[in-house]
GROMACS .gro file of N, CA and C in nm:
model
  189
    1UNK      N    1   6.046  19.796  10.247
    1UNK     CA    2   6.071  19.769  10.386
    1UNK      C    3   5.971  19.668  10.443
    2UNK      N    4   5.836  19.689  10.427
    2UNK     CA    5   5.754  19.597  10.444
    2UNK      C    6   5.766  19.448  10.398
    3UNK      N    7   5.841  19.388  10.316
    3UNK     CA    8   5.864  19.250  10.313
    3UNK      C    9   5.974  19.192  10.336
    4UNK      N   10   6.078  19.284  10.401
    4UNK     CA   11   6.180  19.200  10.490
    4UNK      C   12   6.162  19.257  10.641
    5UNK      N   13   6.080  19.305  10.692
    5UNK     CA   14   6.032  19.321  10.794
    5UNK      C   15   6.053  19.139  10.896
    6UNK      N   16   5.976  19.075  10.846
    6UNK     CA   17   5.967  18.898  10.936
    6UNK      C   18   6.154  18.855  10.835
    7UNK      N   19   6.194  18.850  10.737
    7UNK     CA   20   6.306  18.850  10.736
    7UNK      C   21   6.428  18.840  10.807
    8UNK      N   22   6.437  19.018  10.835
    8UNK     CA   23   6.510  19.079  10.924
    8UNK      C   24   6.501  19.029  11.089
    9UNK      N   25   6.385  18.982  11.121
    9UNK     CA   26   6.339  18.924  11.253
    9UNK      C   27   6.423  18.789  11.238
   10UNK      N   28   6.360  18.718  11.175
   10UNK     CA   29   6.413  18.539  11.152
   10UNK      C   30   6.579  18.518  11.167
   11UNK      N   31   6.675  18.683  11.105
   11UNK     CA   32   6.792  18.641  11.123
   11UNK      C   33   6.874  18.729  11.204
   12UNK      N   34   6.778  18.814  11.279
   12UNK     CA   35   6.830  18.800  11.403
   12UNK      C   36   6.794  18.710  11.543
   13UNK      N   37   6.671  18.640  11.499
   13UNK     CA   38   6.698  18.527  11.584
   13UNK      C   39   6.806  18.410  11.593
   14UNK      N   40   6.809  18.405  11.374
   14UNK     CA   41   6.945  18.301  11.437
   14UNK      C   42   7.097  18.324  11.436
   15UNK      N   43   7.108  18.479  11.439
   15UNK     CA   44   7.203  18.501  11.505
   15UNK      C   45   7.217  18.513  11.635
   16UNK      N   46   7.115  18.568  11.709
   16UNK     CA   47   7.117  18.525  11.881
   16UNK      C   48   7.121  18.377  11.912
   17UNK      N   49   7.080  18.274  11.846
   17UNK     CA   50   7.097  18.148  11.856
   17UNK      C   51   7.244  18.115  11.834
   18UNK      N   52   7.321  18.151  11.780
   18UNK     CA   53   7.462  18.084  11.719
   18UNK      C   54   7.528  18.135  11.812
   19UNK      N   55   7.495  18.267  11.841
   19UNK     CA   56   7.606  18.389  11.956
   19UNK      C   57   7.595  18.289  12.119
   20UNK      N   58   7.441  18.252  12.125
   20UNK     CA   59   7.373  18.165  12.253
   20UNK      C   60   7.337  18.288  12.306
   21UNK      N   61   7.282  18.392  12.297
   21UNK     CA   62   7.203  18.517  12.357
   21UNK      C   63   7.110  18.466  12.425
   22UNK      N   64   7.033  18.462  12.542
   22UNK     CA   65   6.933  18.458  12.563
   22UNK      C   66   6.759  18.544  12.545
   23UNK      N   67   6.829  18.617  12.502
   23UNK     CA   68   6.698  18.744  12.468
   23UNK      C   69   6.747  18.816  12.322
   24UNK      N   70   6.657  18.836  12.284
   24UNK     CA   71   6.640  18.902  12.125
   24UNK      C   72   6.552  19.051  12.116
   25UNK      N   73   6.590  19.150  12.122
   25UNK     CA   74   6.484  19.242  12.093
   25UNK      C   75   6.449  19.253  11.924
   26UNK      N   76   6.368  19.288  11.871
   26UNK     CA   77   6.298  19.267  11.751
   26UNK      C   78   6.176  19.379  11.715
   27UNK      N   79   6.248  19.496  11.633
   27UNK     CA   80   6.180  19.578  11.562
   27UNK      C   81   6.187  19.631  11.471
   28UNK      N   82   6.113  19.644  11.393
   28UNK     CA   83   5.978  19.683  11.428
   28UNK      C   84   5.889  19.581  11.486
   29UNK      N   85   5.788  19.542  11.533
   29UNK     CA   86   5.653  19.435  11.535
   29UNK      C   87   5.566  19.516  11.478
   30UNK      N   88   5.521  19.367  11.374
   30UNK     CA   89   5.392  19.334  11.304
   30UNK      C   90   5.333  19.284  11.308
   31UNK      N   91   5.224  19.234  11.303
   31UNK     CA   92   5.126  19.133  11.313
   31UNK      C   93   5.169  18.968  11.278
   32UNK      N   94   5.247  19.002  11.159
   32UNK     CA   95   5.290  18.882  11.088
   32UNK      C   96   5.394  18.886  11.232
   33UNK      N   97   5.466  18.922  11.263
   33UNK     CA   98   5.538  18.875  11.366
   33UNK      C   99   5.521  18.834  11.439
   34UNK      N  100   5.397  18.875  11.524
   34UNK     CA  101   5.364  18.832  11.697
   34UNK      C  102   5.293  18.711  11.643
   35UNK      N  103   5.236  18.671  11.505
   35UNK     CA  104   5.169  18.518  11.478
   35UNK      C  105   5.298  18.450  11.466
   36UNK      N  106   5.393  18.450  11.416
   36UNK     CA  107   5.498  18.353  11.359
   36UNK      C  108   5.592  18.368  11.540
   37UNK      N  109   5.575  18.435  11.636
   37UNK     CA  110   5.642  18.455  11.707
   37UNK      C  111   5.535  18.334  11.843
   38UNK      N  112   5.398  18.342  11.776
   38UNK     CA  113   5.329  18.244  11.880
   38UNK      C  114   5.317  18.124  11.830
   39UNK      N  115   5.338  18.119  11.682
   39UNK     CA  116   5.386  17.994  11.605
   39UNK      C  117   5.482  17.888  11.699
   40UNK      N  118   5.600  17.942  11.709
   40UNK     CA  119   5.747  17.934  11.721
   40UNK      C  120   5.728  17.887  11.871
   41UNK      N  121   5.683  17.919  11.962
   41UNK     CA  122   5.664  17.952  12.108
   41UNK      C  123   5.517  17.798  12.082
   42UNK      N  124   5.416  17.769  12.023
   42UNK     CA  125   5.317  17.682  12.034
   42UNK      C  126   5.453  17.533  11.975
   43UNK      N  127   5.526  17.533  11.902
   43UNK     CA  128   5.618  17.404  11.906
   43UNK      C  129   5.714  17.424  11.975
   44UNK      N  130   5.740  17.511  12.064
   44UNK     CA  131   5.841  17.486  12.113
   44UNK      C  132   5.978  17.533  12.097
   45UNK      N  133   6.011  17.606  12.018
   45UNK     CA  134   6.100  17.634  11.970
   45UNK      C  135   6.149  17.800  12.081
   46UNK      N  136   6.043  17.846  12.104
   46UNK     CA  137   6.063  17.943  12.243
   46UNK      C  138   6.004  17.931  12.381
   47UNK      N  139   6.073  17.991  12.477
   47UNK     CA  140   6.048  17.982  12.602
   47UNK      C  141   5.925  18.063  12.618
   48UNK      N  142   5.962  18.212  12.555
   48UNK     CA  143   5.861  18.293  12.601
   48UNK      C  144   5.920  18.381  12.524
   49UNK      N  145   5.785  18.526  12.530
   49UNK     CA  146   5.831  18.675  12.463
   49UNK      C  147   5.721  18.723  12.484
   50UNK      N  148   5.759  18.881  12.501
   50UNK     CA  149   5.666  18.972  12.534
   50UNK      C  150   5.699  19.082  12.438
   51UNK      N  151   5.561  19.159  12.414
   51UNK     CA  152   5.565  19.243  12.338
   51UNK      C  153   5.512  19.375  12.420
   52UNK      N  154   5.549  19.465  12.341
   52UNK     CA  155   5.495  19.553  12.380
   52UNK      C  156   5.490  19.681  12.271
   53UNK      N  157   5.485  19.832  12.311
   53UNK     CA  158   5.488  19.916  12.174
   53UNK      C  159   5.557  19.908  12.093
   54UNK      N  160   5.705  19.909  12.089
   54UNK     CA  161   5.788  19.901  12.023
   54UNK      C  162   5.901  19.765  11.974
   55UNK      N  163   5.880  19.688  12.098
   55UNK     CA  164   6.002  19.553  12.061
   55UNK      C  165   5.923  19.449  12.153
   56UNK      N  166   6.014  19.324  12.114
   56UNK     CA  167   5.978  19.205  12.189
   56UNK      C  168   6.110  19.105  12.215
   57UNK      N  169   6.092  19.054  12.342
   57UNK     CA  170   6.170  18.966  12.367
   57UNK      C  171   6.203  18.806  12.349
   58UNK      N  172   6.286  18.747  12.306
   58UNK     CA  173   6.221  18.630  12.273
   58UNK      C  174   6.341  18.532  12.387
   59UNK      N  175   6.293  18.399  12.419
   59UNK     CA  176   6.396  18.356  12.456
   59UNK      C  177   6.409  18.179  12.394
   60UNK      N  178   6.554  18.133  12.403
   60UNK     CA  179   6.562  18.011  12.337
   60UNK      C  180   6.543  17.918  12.438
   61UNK      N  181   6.484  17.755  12.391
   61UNK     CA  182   6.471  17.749  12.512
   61UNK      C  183   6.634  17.592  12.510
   62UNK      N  184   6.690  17.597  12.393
   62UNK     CA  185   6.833  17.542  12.407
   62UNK      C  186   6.953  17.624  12.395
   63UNK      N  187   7.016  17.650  12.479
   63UNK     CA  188   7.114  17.741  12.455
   63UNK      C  189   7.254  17.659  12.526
   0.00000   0.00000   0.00000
């Protein structure tokens, strides 16, 4: 479970991308996530997301 953890994240982002969702919840969060999630968000590729205990939101910023 632990190595499709960022996996499982990556393709439900780009299925909220294809659908045009604006928000993504995403769990579990891991560490590897909230870095690849401030990755993603430092080029641009997200608007914003917040985390918190259990999930995070992400948003696109072309939809």
């Amino acid at each position: 479970m632990g190595r499709r953890i960022l996996s499982d994240a990556l393709s439900k982002l780009v299925n909220a991308e294809r659908r045009r969702k604006a928000t993504v919840e995403l769990q579990p969060i891991s560490t590897v996530i909230s870095s690849f999630l401030s990755i993603m968000k430092n080029r641009g590729q997200l608007l914003s997301y917040n985390q918190s205990l259990h999930f995070s939101f992400s948003r696109f910023p072309s939809l």
